[in-house]
GROMACS .gro file of C-alpha atoms in nm:
model
  211
    1MET     CA    1  13.429  15.315  18.252
    2ALA     CA    2  13.797  15.525  18.273
    3ARG     CA    3  13.883  15.859  18.248
    4GLY     CA    4  14.127  16.063  18.102
    5ILE     CA    5  14.299  16.361  18.190
    6THR     CA    6  14.399  16.672  18.037
    7ALA     CA    7  14.769  16.732  17.944
    8LYS     CA    8  14.771  17.058  18.185
    9THR     CA    9  14.590  16.879  18.389
   10LEU     CA   10  14.857  16.594  18.404
   11LEU     CA   11  15.109  16.889  18.413
   12ASN     CA   12  14.988  17.042  18.734
   13LYS     CA   13  14.973  16.737  18.933
   14LYS     CA   14  15.167  16.746  19.266
   15PHE     CA   15  15.429  16.415  19.305
   16LYS     CA   16  15.605  16.324  19.655
   17THR     CA   17  15.968  16.242  19.555
   18PHE     CA   18  16.281  16.179  19.725
   19LYS     CA   19  16.537  16.424  19.702
   20PHE     CA   20  16.879  16.219  19.728
   21ASP     CA   21  17.207  16.347  19.782
   22GLY     CA   22  17.579  16.195  19.744
   23ILE     CA   23  17.606  15.900  19.496
   24TRP     CA   24  17.255  15.783  19.543
   25ALA     CA   25  17.174  16.106  19.419
   26LYS     CA   26  17.453  16.048  19.070
   27VAL     CA   27  17.250  15.730  18.979
   28LEU     CA   28  16.877  15.735  19.057
   29GLY     CA   29  16.804  16.126  19.033
   30GLU     CA   30  16.469  16.220  19.206
   31GLN     CA   31  16.205  15.953  19.206
   32GLU     CA   32  15.907  15.942  19.295
   33ARG     CA   33  15.841  15.762  19.648
   34GLY     CA   34  15.637  15.514  19.514
   35GLY     CA   35  15.637  15.232  19.290
   36ILE     CA   36  15.876  14.977  19.272
   37TRP     CA   37  16.246  14.918  19.232
   38VAL     CA   38  16.455  14.577  19.204
   39ILE     CA   39  16.744  14.446  19.384
   40TYR     CA   40  16.902  14.078  19.142
   41GLY     CA   41  17.206  13.917  19.121
   42ASN     CA   42  17.352  13.566  19.239
   43GLU     CA   43  17.419  13.446  19.524
   44LYS     CA   44  17.731  13.629  19.719
   45ASN     CA   45  17.763  13.869  19.550
   46GLY     CA   46  17.653  14.132  19.669
   47LYS     CA   47  17.277  14.179  19.706
   48THR     CA   48  17.153  14.202  20.051
   49THR     CA   49  17.458  14.430  20.131
   50LEU     CA   50  17.383  14.678  19.911
   51ALA     CA   51  16.984  14.660  19.992
   52LEU     CA   52  17.124  14.689  20.363
   53LEU     CA   53  17.309  14.999  20.231
   54LEU     CA   54  17.036  15.120  20.003
   55SER     CA   55  16.704  15.060  20.340
   56GLU     CA   56  16.974  15.265  20.588
   57TYR     CA   57  17.008  15.536  20.356
   58LEU     CA   58  16.657  15.613  20.282
   59THR     CA   59  16.544  15.627  20.652
   60ASN     CA   60  16.697  15.935  20.565
   61PHE     CA   61  16.309  16.009  20.413
   62GLU     CA   62  16.086  15.722  20.539
   63ASN     CA   63  16.061  15.384  20.790
   64VAL     CA   64  16.193  15.108  20.621
   65ASN     CA   65  16.057  14.745  20.684
   66TYR     CA   66  16.270  14.470  20.610
   67ILE     CA   67  16.155  14.162  20.568
   68SER     CA   68  16.396  13.917  20.559
   69ALA     CA   69  16.216  13.635  20.419
   70GLU     CA   70  16.490  13.392  20.290
   71GLU     CA   71  16.751  13.408  20.532
   72GLY     CA   72  16.522  13.532  20.842
   73THR     CA   73  16.735  13.722  21.135
   74GLY     CA   74  16.966  13.449  21.312
   75PHE     CA   75  17.294  13.478  21.340
   76THR     CA   76  17.380  13.466  20.902
   77PHE     CA   77  17.165  13.815  20.853
   78GLN     CA   78  17.310  13.911  21.193
   79GLN     CA   79  17.647  13.900  21.025
   80ASN     CA   80  17.516  14.119  20.693
   81LEU     CA   81  17.451  14.398  20.900
   82SER     CA   82  17.762  14.413  21.116
   83ARG     CA   83  17.961  14.365  20.705
   84ALA     CA   84  17.738  14.656  20.599
   85LYS     CA   85  17.815  14.859  20.927
   86ILE     CA   86  17.403  14.932  20.985
   87ASP     CA   87  17.348  15.237  21.241
   88PHE     CA   88  17.191  14.967  21.568
   89LYS     CA   89  17.109  15.305  21.662
   90ASN     CA   90  16.902  15.302  21.395
   91THR     CA   91  16.515  15.324  21.496
   92LYS     CA   92  16.357  15.363  21.197
   93ILE     CA   93  16.432  15.051  21.031
   94LYS     CA   94  16.275  14.725  21.114
   95PHE     CA   95  16.350  14.343  21.054
   96TYR     CA   96  16.116  14.050  20.980
   97ASP     CA   97  16.102  13.672  20.913
   98TYR     CA   98  15.875  13.559  20.670
   99ILE     CA   99  15.516  13.762  20.613
  100GLU     CA  100  15.238  13.597  20.484
  101ILE     CA  101  15.048  13.802  20.274
  102GLU     CA  102  14.751  13.940  20.387
  103ASP     CA  103  14.988  14.042  20.719
  104LEU     CA  104  15.146  14.213  20.480
  105THR     CA  105  14.872  14.400  20.375
  106ASN     CA  106  14.790  14.425  20.711
  107MET     CA  107  15.086  14.585  20.795
  108LEU     CA  108  15.054  14.809  20.533
  109ASP     CA  109  14.685  14.897  20.597
  110LYS     CA  110  14.814  15.065  20.940
  111ARG     CA  111  14.833  15.461  20.907
  112GLN     CA  112  15.188  15.501  21.043
  113SER     CA  113  15.279  15.218  20.844
  114ALA     CA  114  15.666  15.220  20.694
  115ARG     CA  115  15.644  15.396  20.361
  116ILE     CA  116  15.959  15.117  20.230
  117THR     CA  117  15.892  14.755  20.187
  118VAL     CA  118  16.175  14.519  20.156
  119ILE     CA  119  16.128  14.155  20.013
  120ASP     CA  120  16.392  13.943  20.074
  121ASN     CA  121  16.343  13.768  19.885
  122ALA     CA  122  16.130  13.671  19.535
  123THR     CA  123  16.222  13.308  19.570
  124ALA     CA  124  16.085  13.258  19.883
  125TYR     CA  125  15.705  13.370  19.794
  126VAL     CA  126  15.722  13.203  19.507
  127ASP     CA  127  15.374  13.013  19.594
  128ASP     CA  128  15.205  13.335  19.775
  129LEU     CA  129  15.326  13.678  19.553
  130LYS     CA  130  15.189  13.588  19.241
  131THR     CA  131  15.188  13.854  18.941
  132ALA     CA  132  14.837  13.945  18.973
  133VAL     CA  133  14.897  14.023  19.437
  134LEU     CA  134  15.188  14.197  19.314
  135ARG     CA  135  15.023  14.411  19.031
  136LYS     CA  136  14.701  14.486  19.320
  137LEU     CA  137  14.997  14.632  19.597
  138LYS     CA  138  15.098  14.855  19.339
  139ARG     CA  139  14.777  14.957  19.301
  140LEU     CA  140  14.655  14.949  19.615
  141TYR     CA  141  14.888  15.102  19.788
  142PRO     CA  142  15.058  15.361  19.569
  143ASP     CA  143  15.286  15.623  19.790
  144THR     CA  144  15.419  15.286  19.928
  145LEU     CA  145  15.777  15.181  19.744
  146PHE     CA  146  15.865  14.806  19.722
  147ILE     CA  147  16.196  14.677  19.633
  148ILE     CA  148  16.160  14.368  19.529
  149MET     CA  149  16.541  14.083  19.546
  150ALA     CA  150  16.586  13.812  19.332
  151HIS     CA  151  16.789  13.556  19.207
  152MET     CA  152  16.963  13.599  18.890
  153GLU     CA  153  16.954  13.406  18.631
  154LYS     CA  154  17.098  13.458  18.253
  155ASN     CA  155  17.088  13.839  18.357
  156GLU     CA  156  16.747  13.831  18.475
  157PRO     CA  157  16.590  13.829  18.796
  158THR     CA  158  16.447  13.513  18.820
  159THR     CA  159  16.048  13.374  18.912
  160ALA     CA  160  15.759  13.542  18.723
  161MET     CA  161  15.713  13.784  18.936
  162ALA     CA  162  16.057  13.899  18.974
  163LYS     CA  163  16.046  13.939  18.620
  164LEU     CA  164  15.714  14.168  18.573
  165ALA     CA  165  15.875  14.354  18.914
  166LYS     CA  166  16.196  14.436  18.652
  167LYS     CA  167  15.934  14.541  18.383
  168LEU     CA  168  15.650  14.781  18.611
  169CYS     CA  169  15.986  14.917  18.766
  170ASN     CA  170  16.155  15.245  18.771
  171VAL     CA  171  16.483  15.145  18.891
  172TYR     CA  172  16.711  14.824  18.934
  173PHE     CA  173  17.018  14.712  19.072
  174ARG     CA  174  17.237  14.416  18.873
  175VAL     CA  175  17.493  14.330  19.131
  176GLU     CA  176  17.803  14.164  19.027
  177GLY     CA  177  18.081  14.156  19.164
  178LEU     CA  178  17.997  14.306  19.421
  179THR     CA  179  17.918  14.597  19.229
  180ALA     CA  180  17.573  14.753  19.132
  181PHE     CA  181  17.483  14.795  18.842
  182VAL     CA  182  17.179  15.093  18.785
  183GLY     CA  183  16.929  15.164  18.511
  184GLY     CA  184  16.568  15.201  18.457
  185ARG     CA  185  16.411  15.585  18.489
  186CYS     CA  186  16.735  15.707  18.616
  187PRO     CA  187  17.016  15.868  18.553
  188GLY     CA  188  17.176  15.485  18.599
  189GLY     CA  189  17.575  15.429  18.700
  190SER     CA  190  17.748  15.182  18.938
  191ILE     CA  191  17.778  15.171  19.321
  192THR     CA  192  18.068  14.982  19.419
  193ILE     CA  193  17.953  14.787  19.727
  194ASN     CA  194  18.287  14.678  19.862
  195GLU     CA  195  18.562  14.884  19.683
  196GLN     CA  196  18.892  14.610  19.693
  197THR     CA  197  18.642  14.332  19.595
  198ALA     CA  198  18.506  14.442  19.366
  199MET     CA  199  18.820  14.569  19.178
  200LEU     CA  200  18.926  14.167  19.199
  201TYR     CA  201  18.646  14.050  18.980
  202HIS     CA  202  18.606  14.314  18.700
  203GLY     CA  203  18.989  14.397  18.701
  204THR     CA  204  18.895  14.735  18.730
  205GLU     CA  205  18.878  15.066  18.943
  206ILE     CA  206  18.511  15.139  19.002
  207LYS     CA  207  18.536  15.482  19.210
  208ASN     CA  208  18.164  15.517  19.357
  209THR     CA  209  18.134  15.374  19.654
  210ALA     CA  210  17.787  15.298  19.874
  211SER     CA  211  17.898  15.435  20.138
   0.00000   0.00000   0.00000
């Protein structure tokens, strides 16, 4: 049977949060260290670069597991890391090829498991990561932040799971023309992933930069 709590109990609850700085603080504000974020957009628009930059920044707070389920960890993904100028000395982020859901939960069950998991992307998990499984992961691991990446169709994420993730998320990044438009339960705004290319795409200057 469900039990309610009083306003006093709710207001006295303590939450572990990310206290960001720079452009991340400007667009994200202060966020709880759990739940779901979503990054979505069309191919070759900067989703992976943004995800890598964000993942590296988040290692200031927690370890990160980055699951490159669609692209793997081969040559093209290596090039993505090079373009994003990821620090090769940063050991707080680990990269994985596709991981079965059972293996992922086993990983998350470990006491020293990373508290941030990036799933790149929803399409690669279309048969395994159903909406019910996503809800279960969110419920079982409330202190873990899941960052779900997805392709875009008509300005919305594709796959049922990714659409649900956006409904449940605290933050989403819609990536278009190498600019991330940030929304959700946050101040919002935009982040330029590559300023020169973004200016050409949008025909205007966007001064915020992720790096």
